[in-house]
Amino acid sequence: MSESAEAFWHRYLGTLPAEHPHRDARPDTFAFGDSPSLANELAALVELGRKQATTSLPGEFTSQGLPLPAAGSVSIVTRADGSPVAIIELTEVRHVPFRAVDATFAAAEGEGDRTLASWQAAHRKYFQRVSARLGCAFGEDTPVICQRFRLVWRG
């Protein structure tokens, strides 16, 4: 049986000094991607420290009534089965058109061969799937949310 996200969070809090700002944080819990295999692959990249960024569509949040990501937010990253693997903190959030994502950011996502071409191909497919589920179109000018994060704790 895997550890719950709540137990994982409390274990992390136990490592912090009393005055640490994360003691007052309310982390969200999520798995990357839209399939179990993608969630597990990306969680492993976070654990390794290779994945230090992610990109989302605003509708992925607004369709669920969730706030848009903001710098300073803390999250528990899980595998597809919900087992927690890491705690991350957003360090930078930018809203840009898909076509404006650059090679440096693509490399920070840590996926594939870390090139912009690879990033664009994979993310076009992903965002087309997500957009279809949300009932909207995806194109080169579609706004995306580029989020950089730091790995805070692996447990």
mmCIF file with all atom_site columns, C-alpha atoms in Angstrom:
data_model
loop_
_atom_site.group_PDB
_atom_site.id
_atom_site.type_symbol
_atom_site.label_atom_id
_atom_site.label_alt_id
_atom_site.label_comp_id
_atom_site.label_asym_id
_atom_site.label_entity_id
_atom_site.label_seq_id
_atom_site.pdbx_PDB_ins_code
_atom_site.Cartn_x
_atom_site.Cartn_y
_atom_site.Cartn_z
_atom_site.occupancy
_atom_site.B_iso_or_equiv
_atom_site.pdbx_formal_charge
_atom_site.auth_seq_id
_atom_site.auth_comp_id
_atom_site.auth_asym_id
_atom_site.auth_atom_id
_atom_site.pdbx_PDB_model_num
ATOM 1   C CA . MET A 1 1   ? 0.000   0.000  0.000   1.00 0.00 ? 1   MET A CA 1
ATOM 2   C CA . SER A 1 2   ? 1.415   3.363  -0.959  1.00 0.00 ? 2   SER A CA 1
ATOM 3   C CA . GLU A 1 3   ? 1.686   6.369  1.288   1.00 0.00 ? 3   GLU A CA 1
ATOM 4   C CA . SER A 1 4   ? -1.086  8.951  1.001   1.00 0.00 ? 4   SER A CA 1
ATOM 5   C CA . ALA A 1 5   ? -0.332  12.459 -0.225  1.00 0.00 ? 5   ALA A CA 1
ATOM 6   C CA . GLU A 1 6   ? -1.429  13.798 3.170   1.00 0.00 ? 6   GLU A CA 1
ATOM 7   C CA . ALA A 1 7   ? 1.016   11.526 5.042   1.00 0.00 ? 7   ALA A CA 1
ATOM 8   C CA . PHE A 1 8   ? 3.749   12.441 2.537   1.00 0.00 ? 8   PHE A CA 1
ATOM 9   C CA . TRP A 1 9   ? 3.091   16.157 3.156   1.00 0.00 ? 9   TRP A CA 1
ATOM 10  C CA . HIS A 1 10  ? 3.194   15.705 6.935   1.00 0.00 ? 10  HIS A CA 1
ATOM 11  C CA . ARG A 1 11  ? 6.492   13.806 6.673   1.00 0.00 ? 11  ARG A CA 1
ATOM 12  C CA . TYR A 1 12  ? 7.877   16.749 4.671   1.00 0.00 ? 12  TYR A CA 1
ATOM 13  C CA . LEU A 1 13  ? 6.632   19.265 7.232   1.00 0.00 ? 13  LEU A CA 1
ATOM 14  C CA . GLY A 1 14  ? 8.452   17.267 9.899   1.00 0.00 ? 14  GLY A CA 1
ATOM 15  C CA . THR A 1 15  ? 11.756  18.088 8.189   1.00 0.00 ? 15  THR A CA 1
ATOM 16  C CA . LEU A 1 16  ? 11.184  21.862 8.267   1.00 0.00 ? 16  LEU A CA 1
ATOM 17  C CA . PRO A 1 17  ? 12.063  24.444 10.898  1.00 0.00 ? 17  PRO A CA 1
ATOM 18  C CA . ALA A 1 18  ? 9.086   25.940 12.737  1.00 0.00 ? 18  ALA A CA 1
ATOM 19  C CA . GLU A 1 19  ? 9.281   29.254 10.856  1.00 0.00 ? 19  GLU A CA 1
ATOM 20  C CA . HIS A 1 20  ? 9.438   27.775 7.326   1.00 0.00 ? 20  HIS A CA 1
ATOM 21  C CA . PRO A 1 21  ? 6.794   29.342 5.027   1.00 0.00 ? 21  PRO A CA 1
ATOM 22  C CA . HIS A 1 22  ? 5.689   25.955 3.662   1.00 0.00 ? 22  HIS A CA 1
ATOM 23  C CA . ARG A 1 23  ? 4.204   25.155 7.077   1.00 0.00 ? 23  ARG A CA 1
ATOM 24  C CA . ASP A 1 24  ? 1.331   27.493 6.106   1.00 0.00 ? 24  ASP A CA 1
ATOM 25  C CA . ALA A 1 25  ? 1.076   26.264 2.500   1.00 0.00 ? 25  ALA A CA 1
ATOM 26  C CA . ARG A 1 26  ? -1.931  24.356 1.200   1.00 0.00 ? 26  ARG A CA 1
ATOM 27  C CA . PRO A 1 27  ? -0.466  22.133 -1.507  1.00 0.00 ? 27  PRO A CA 1
ATOM 28  C CA . ASP A 1 28  ? -2.468  20.739 -4.368  1.00 0.00 ? 28  ASP A CA 1
ATOM 29  C CA . THR A 1 29  ? -1.892  17.147 -5.461  1.00 0.00 ? 29  THR A CA 1
ATOM 30  C CA . PHE A 1 30  ? -1.686  16.086 -9.092  1.00 0.00 ? 30  PHE A CA 1
ATOM 31  C CA . ALA A 1 31  ? -0.234  13.696 -11.645 1.00 0.00 ? 31  ALA A CA 1
ATOM 32  C CA . PHE A 1 32  ? 1.226   15.085 -14.866 1.00 0.00 ? 32  PHE A CA 1
ATOM 33  C CA . GLY A 1 33  ? -0.258  14.216 -18.250 1.00 0.00 ? 33  GLY A CA 1
ATOM 34  C CA . ASP A 1 34  ? -3.449  12.532 -19.365 1.00 0.00 ? 34  ASP A CA 1
ATOM 35  C CA . SER A 1 35  ? -2.591  8.842  -19.153 1.00 0.00 ? 35  SER A CA 1
ATOM 36  C CA . PRO A 1 36  ? -1.123  6.509  -16.536 1.00 0.00 ? 36  PRO A CA 1
ATOM 37  C CA . SER A 1 37  ? 2.033   5.897  -18.569 1.00 0.00 ? 37  SER A CA 1
ATOM 38  C CA . LEU A 1 38  ? 2.647   9.628  -19.084 1.00 0.00 ? 38  LEU A CA 1
ATOM 39  C CA . ALA A 1 39  ? 1.956   10.384 -15.416 1.00 0.00 ? 39  ALA A CA 1
ATOM 40  C CA . ASN A 1 40  ? 4.485   7.761  -14.309 1.00 0.00 ? 40  ASN A CA 1
ATOM 41  C CA . GLU A 1 41  ? 7.104   8.815  -16.848 1.00 0.00 ? 41  GLU A CA 1
ATOM 42  C CA . LEU A 1 42  ? 6.892   12.491 -15.889 1.00 0.00 ? 42  LEU A CA 1
ATOM 43  C CA . ALA A 1 43  ? 6.811   11.786 -12.145 1.00 0.00 ? 43  ALA A CA 1
ATOM 44  C CA . ALA A 1 44  ? 10.053  9.817  -12.570 1.00 0.00 ? 44  ALA A CA 1
ATOM 45  C CA . LEU A 1 45  ? 11.645  12.763 -14.398 1.00 0.00 ? 45  LEU A CA 1
ATOM 46  C CA . VAL A 1 46  ? 10.678  15.065 -11.518 1.00 0.00 ? 46  VAL A CA 1
ATOM 47  C CA . GLU A 1 47  ? 12.160  12.605 -8.998  1.00 0.00 ? 47  GLU A CA 1
ATOM 48  C CA . LEU A 1 48  ? 15.410  12.569 -10.974 1.00 0.00 ? 48  LEU A CA 1
ATOM 49  C CA . GLY A 1 49  ? 15.513  16.367 -11.039 1.00 0.00 ? 49  GLY A CA 1
ATOM 50  C CA . ARG A 1 50  ? 15.472  16.348 -14.852 1.00 0.00 ? 50  ARG A CA 1
ATOM 51  C CA . LYS A 1 51  ? 11.972  17.826 -15.201 1.00 0.00 ? 51  LYS A CA 1
ATOM 52  C CA . GLN A 1 52  ? 11.984  21.388 -13.875 1.00 0.00 ? 52  GLN A CA 1
ATOM 53  C CA . ALA A 1 53  ? 9.121   22.907 -15.860 1.00 0.00 ? 53  ALA A CA 1
ATOM 54  C CA . THR A 1 54  ? 5.706   22.130 -17.257 1.00 0.00 ? 54  THR A CA 1
ATOM 55  C CA . THR A 1 55  ? 3.190   23.707 -19.607 1.00 0.00 ? 55  THR A CA 1
ATOM 56  C CA . SER A 1 56  ? -0.586  23.730 -19.294 1.00 0.00 ? 56  SER A CA 1
ATOM 57  C CA . LEU A 1 57  ? -3.625  25.158 -20.992 1.00 0.00 ? 57  LEU A CA 1
ATOM 58  C CA . PRO A 1 58  ? -5.596  27.637 -18.869 1.00 0.00 ? 58  PRO A CA 1
ATOM 59  C CA . GLY A 1 59  ? -8.717  25.537 -19.504 1.00 0.00 ? 59  GLY A CA 1
ATOM 60  C CA . GLU A 1 60  ? -7.166  22.579 -17.702 1.00 0.00 ? 60  GLU A CA 1
ATOM 61  C CA . PHE A 1 61  ? -7.675  24.619 -14.514 1.00 0.00 ? 61  PHE A CA 1
ATOM 62  C CA . THR A 1 62  ? -10.690 26.791 -15.251 1.00 0.00 ? 62  THR A CA 1
ATOM 63  C CA . SER A 1 63  ? -12.797 23.837 -16.447 1.00 0.00 ? 63  SER A CA 1
ATOM 64  C CA . GLN A 1 64  ? -12.421 22.334 -12.963 1.00 0.00 ? 64  GLN A CA 1
ATOM 65  C CA . GLY A 1 65  ? -12.957 25.609 -11.099 1.00 0.00 ? 65  GLY A CA 1
ATOM 66  C CA . LEU A 1 66  ? -9.312  25.685 -10.021 1.00 0.00 ? 66  LEU A CA 1
ATOM 67  C CA . PRO A 1 67  ? -7.181  28.829 -9.774  1.00 0.00 ? 67  PRO A CA 1
ATOM 68  C CA . LEU A 1 68  ? -4.490  29.354 -12.397 1.00 0.00 ? 68  LEU A CA 1
ATOM 69  C CA . PRO A 1 69  ? -0.953  28.481 -11.283 1.00 0.00 ? 69  PRO A CA 1
ATOM 70  C CA . ALA A 1 70  ? 0.989   31.185 -9.434  1.00 0.00 ? 70  ALA A CA 1
ATOM 71  C CA . ALA A 1 71  ? 4.626   31.468 -8.411  1.00 0.00 ? 71  ALA A CA 1
ATOM 72  C CA . GLY A 1 72  ? 5.137   30.273 -4.859  1.00 0.00 ? 72  GLY A CA 1
ATOM 73  C CA . SER A 1 73  ? 2.479   27.561 -5.083  1.00 0.00 ? 73  SER A CA 1
ATOM 74  C CA . VAL A 1 74  ? 3.472   24.202 -3.656  1.00 0.00 ? 74  VAL A CA 1
ATOM 75  C CA . SER A 1 75  ? 2.305   20.874 -5.099  1.00 0.00 ? 75  SER A CA 1
ATOM 76  C CA . ILE A 1 76  ? 2.596   17.174 -4.390  1.00 0.00 ? 76  ILE A CA 1
ATOM 77  C CA . VAL A 1 77  ? 3.411   15.258 -7.579  1.00 0.00 ? 77  VAL A CA 1
ATOM 78  C CA . THR A 1 78  ? 2.037   11.728 -7.784  1.00 0.00 ? 78  THR A CA 1
ATOM 79  C CA . ARG A 1 79  ? 2.288   8.693  -10.011 1.00 0.00 ? 79  ARG A CA 1
ATOM 80  C CA . ALA A 1 80  ? -0.830  7.568  -11.872 1.00 0.00 ? 80  ALA A CA 1
ATOM 81  C CA . ASP A 1 81  ? -1.917  5.450  -8.893  1.00 0.00 ? 81  ASP A CA 1
ATOM 82  C CA . GLY A 1 82  ? -1.897  8.501  -6.612  1.00 0.00 ? 82  GLY A CA 1
ATOM 83  C CA . SER A 1 83  ? 1.282   7.580  -4.756  1.00 0.00 ? 83  SER A CA 1
ATOM 84  C CA . PRO A 1 84  ? 3.298   10.732 -4.006  1.00 0.00 ? 84  PRO A CA 1
ATOM 85  C CA . VAL A 1 85  ? 6.840   11.068 -5.344  1.00 0.00 ? 85  VAL A CA 1
ATOM 86  C CA . ALA A 1 86  ? 7.872   14.692 -4.849  1.00 0.00 ? 86  ALA A CA 1
ATOM 87  C CA . ILE A 1 87  ? 6.980   18.145 -3.631  1.00 0.00 ? 87  ILE A CA 1
ATOM 88  C CA . ILE A 1 88  ? 7.608   21.032 -6.002  1.00 0.00 ? 88  ILE A CA 1
ATOM 89  C CA . GLU A 1 89  ? 7.329   24.814 -5.715  1.00 0.00 ? 89  GLU A CA 1
ATOM 90  C CA . LEU A 1 90  ? 6.503   27.026 -8.688  1.00 0.00 ? 90  LEU A CA 1
ATOM 91  C CA . THR A 1 91  ? 9.218   29.619 -9.174  1.00 0.00 ? 91  THR A CA 1
ATOM 92  C CA . GLU A 1 92  ? 7.996   31.288 -12.363 1.00 0.00 ? 92  GLU A CA 1
ATOM 93  C CA . VAL A 1 93  ? 4.711   31.407 -14.266 1.00 0.00 ? 93  VAL A CA 1
ATOM 94  C CA . ARG A 1 94  ? 4.355   32.973 -17.715 1.00 0.00 ? 94  ARG A CA 1
ATOM 95  C CA . HIS A 1 95  ? 1.371   33.083 -20.081 1.00 0.00 ? 95  HIS A CA 1
ATOM 96  C CA . VAL A 1 96  ? 2.517   33.005 -23.720 1.00 0.00 ? 96  VAL A CA 1
ATOM 97  C CA . PRO A 1 97  ? 1.219   31.788 -27.078 1.00 0.00 ? 97  PRO A CA 1
ATOM 98  C CA . PHE A 1 98  ? 2.231   28.175 -27.802 1.00 0.00 ? 98  PHE A CA 1
ATOM 99  C CA . ARG A 1 99  ? 4.478   29.348 -30.666 1.00 0.00 ? 99  ARG A CA 1
ATOM 100 C CA . ALA A 1 100 ? 6.463   31.595 -28.251 1.00 0.00 ? 100 ALA A CA 1
ATOM 101 C CA . VAL A 1 101 ? 7.763   28.765 -26.051 1.00 0.00 ? 101 VAL A CA 1
ATOM 102 C CA . ASP A 1 102 ? 11.529  28.706 -26.551 1.00 0.00 ? 102 ASP A CA 1
ATOM 103 C CA . ALA A 1 103 ? 14.220  26.016 -26.608 1.00 0.00 ? 103 ALA A CA 1
ATOM 104 C CA . THR A 1 104 ? 15.479  26.856 -23.111 1.00 0.00 ? 104 THR A CA 1
ATOM 105 C CA . PHE A 1 105 ? 12.050  26.287 -21.619 1.00 0.00 ? 105 PHE A CA 1
ATOM 106 C CA . ALA A 1 106 ? 11.518  23.114 -23.671 1.00 0.00 ? 106 ALA A CA 1
ATOM 107 C CA . ALA A 1 107 ? 14.802  21.714 -22.346 1.00 0.00 ? 107 ALA A CA 1
ATOM 108 C CA . ALA A 1 108 ? 13.764  22.522 -18.752 1.00 0.00 ? 108 ALA A CA 1
ATOM 109 C CA . GLU A 1 109 ? 10.686  20.314 -19.217 1.00 0.00 ? 109 GLU A CA 1
ATOM 110 C CA . GLY A 1 110 ? 13.158  17.421 -19.391 1.00 0.00 ? 110 GLY A CA 1
ATOM 111 C CA . GLU A 1 111 ? 11.105  15.309 -21.763 1.00 0.00 ? 111 GLU A CA 1
ATOM 112 C CA . GLY A 1 112 ? 12.116  13.400 -24.886 1.00 0.00 ? 112 GLY A CA 1
ATOM 113 C CA . ASP A 1 113 ? 15.427  14.556 -26.320 1.00 0.00 ? 113 ASP A CA 1
ATOM 114 C CA . ARG A 1 114 ? 14.915  17.983 -24.672 1.00 0.00 ? 114 ARG A CA 1
ATOM 115 C CA . THR A 1 115 ? 14.862  19.830 -28.024 1.00 0.00 ? 115 THR A CA 1
ATOM 116 C CA . LEU A 1 116 ? 12.286  22.439 -29.001 1.00 0.00 ? 116 LEU A CA 1
ATOM 117 C CA . ALA A 1 117 ? 11.169  20.335 -31.988 1.00 0.00 ? 117 ALA A CA 1
ATOM 118 C CA . SER A 1 118 ? 10.543  17.306 -29.768 1.00 0.00 ? 118 SER A CA 1
ATOM 119 C CA . TRP A 1 119 ? 8.748   19.449 -27.186 1.00 0.00 ? 119 TRP A CA 1
ATOM 120 C CA . GLN A 1 120 ? 6.526   21.059 -29.838 1.00 0.00 ? 120 GLN A CA 1
ATOM 121 C CA . ALA A 1 121 ? 5.558   17.736 -31.422 1.00 0.00 ? 121 ALA A CA 1
ATOM 122 C CA . ALA A 1 122 ? 4.678   16.084 -28.099 1.00 0.00 ? 122 ALA A CA 1
ATOM 123 C CA . HIS A 1 123 ? 2.850   19.112 -26.712 1.00 0.00 ? 123 HIS A CA 1
ATOM 124 C CA . ARG A 1 124 ? 0.860   19.744 -29.896 1.00 0.00 ? 124 ARG A CA 1
ATOM 125 C CA . LYS A 1 125 ? -0.517  16.204 -29.605 1.00 0.00 ? 125 LYS A CA 1
ATOM 126 C CA . TYR A 1 126 ? -1.189  16.578 -25.878 1.00 0.00 ? 126 TYR A CA 1
ATOM 127 C CA . PHE A 1 127 ? -2.863  19.998 -26.192 1.00 0.00 ? 127 PHE A CA 1
ATOM 128 C CA . GLN A 1 128 ? -4.965  18.816 -29.143 1.00 0.00 ? 128 GLN A CA 1
ATOM 129 C CA . ARG A 1 129 ? -6.266  15.913 -27.001 1.00 0.00 ? 129 ARG A CA 1
ATOM 130 C CA . VAL A 1 130 ? -6.946  18.208 -24.037 1.00 0.00 ? 130 VAL A CA 1
ATOM 131 C CA . SER A 1 131 ? -8.569  20.899 -26.196 1.00 0.00 ? 131 SER A CA 1
ATOM 132 C CA . ALA A 1 132 ? -10.851 18.325 -27.817 1.00 0.00 ? 132 ALA A CA 1
ATOM 133 C CA . ARG A 1 133 ? -12.005 17.179 -24.364 1.00 0.00 ? 133 ARG A CA 1
ATOM 134 C CA . LEU A 1 134 ? -12.561 20.802 -23.320 1.00 0.00 ? 134 LEU A CA 1
ATOM 135 C CA . GLY A 1 135 ? -14.509 21.532 -26.522 1.00 0.00 ? 135 GLY A CA 1
ATOM 136 C CA . CYS A 1 136 ? -12.143 24.148 -27.888 1.00 0.00 ? 136 CYS A CA 1
ATOM 137 C CA . ALA A 1 137 ? -9.600  24.426 -30.681 1.00 0.00 ? 137 ALA A CA 1
ATOM 138 C CA . PHE A 1 138 ? -5.828  24.398 -30.289 1.00 0.00 ? 138 PHE A CA 1
ATOM 139 C CA . GLY A 1 139 ? -3.423  26.311 -32.534 1.00 0.00 ? 139 GLY A CA 1
ATOM 140 C CA . GLU A 1 140 ? -0.033  27.965 -32.588 1.00 0.00 ? 140 GLU A CA 1
ATOM 141 C CA . ASP A 1 141 ? -1.473  31.135 -31.018 1.00 0.00 ? 141 ASP A CA 1
ATOM 142 C CA . THR A 1 142 ? -3.310  29.348 -28.203 1.00 0.00 ? 142 THR A CA 1
ATOM 143 C CA . PRO A 1 143 ? -2.190  30.726 -24.824 1.00 0.00 ? 143 PRO A CA 1
ATOM 144 C CA . VAL A 1 144 ? -0.286  28.280 -22.631 1.00 0.00 ? 144 VAL A CA 1
ATOM 145 C CA . ILE A 1 145 ? 0.953   28.588 -19.066 1.00 0.00 ? 145 ILE A CA 1
ATOM 146 C CA . CYS A 1 146 ? 4.708   27.986 -18.785 1.00 0.00 ? 146 CYS A CA 1
ATOM 147 C CA . GLN A 1 147 ? 5.621   27.026 -15.238 1.00 0.00 ? 147 GLN A CA 1
ATOM 148 C CA . ARG A 1 148 ? 9.110   26.570 -13.865 1.00 0.00 ? 148 ARG A CA 1
ATOM 149 C CA . PHE A 1 149 ? 9.474   24.768 -10.563 1.00 0.00 ? 149 PHE A CA 1
ATOM 150 C CA . ARG A 1 150 ? 12.061  23.570 -8.132  1.00 0.00 ? 150 ARG A CA 1
ATOM 151 C CA . LEU A 1 151 ? 12.135  20.159 -6.570  1.00 0.00 ? 151 LEU A CA 1
ATOM 152 C CA . VAL A 1 152 ? 11.666  20.761 -2.852  1.00 0.00 ? 152 VAL A CA 1
ATOM 153 C CA . TRP A 1 153 ? 11.528  17.214 -1.471  1.00 0.00 ? 153 TRP A CA 1
ATOM 154 C CA . ARG A 1 154 ? 11.576  13.621 -2.686  1.00 0.00 ? 154 ARG A CA 1
ATOM 155 C CA . GLY A 1 155 ? 10.618  11.946 0.566   1.00 0.00 ? 155 GLY A CA 1
#
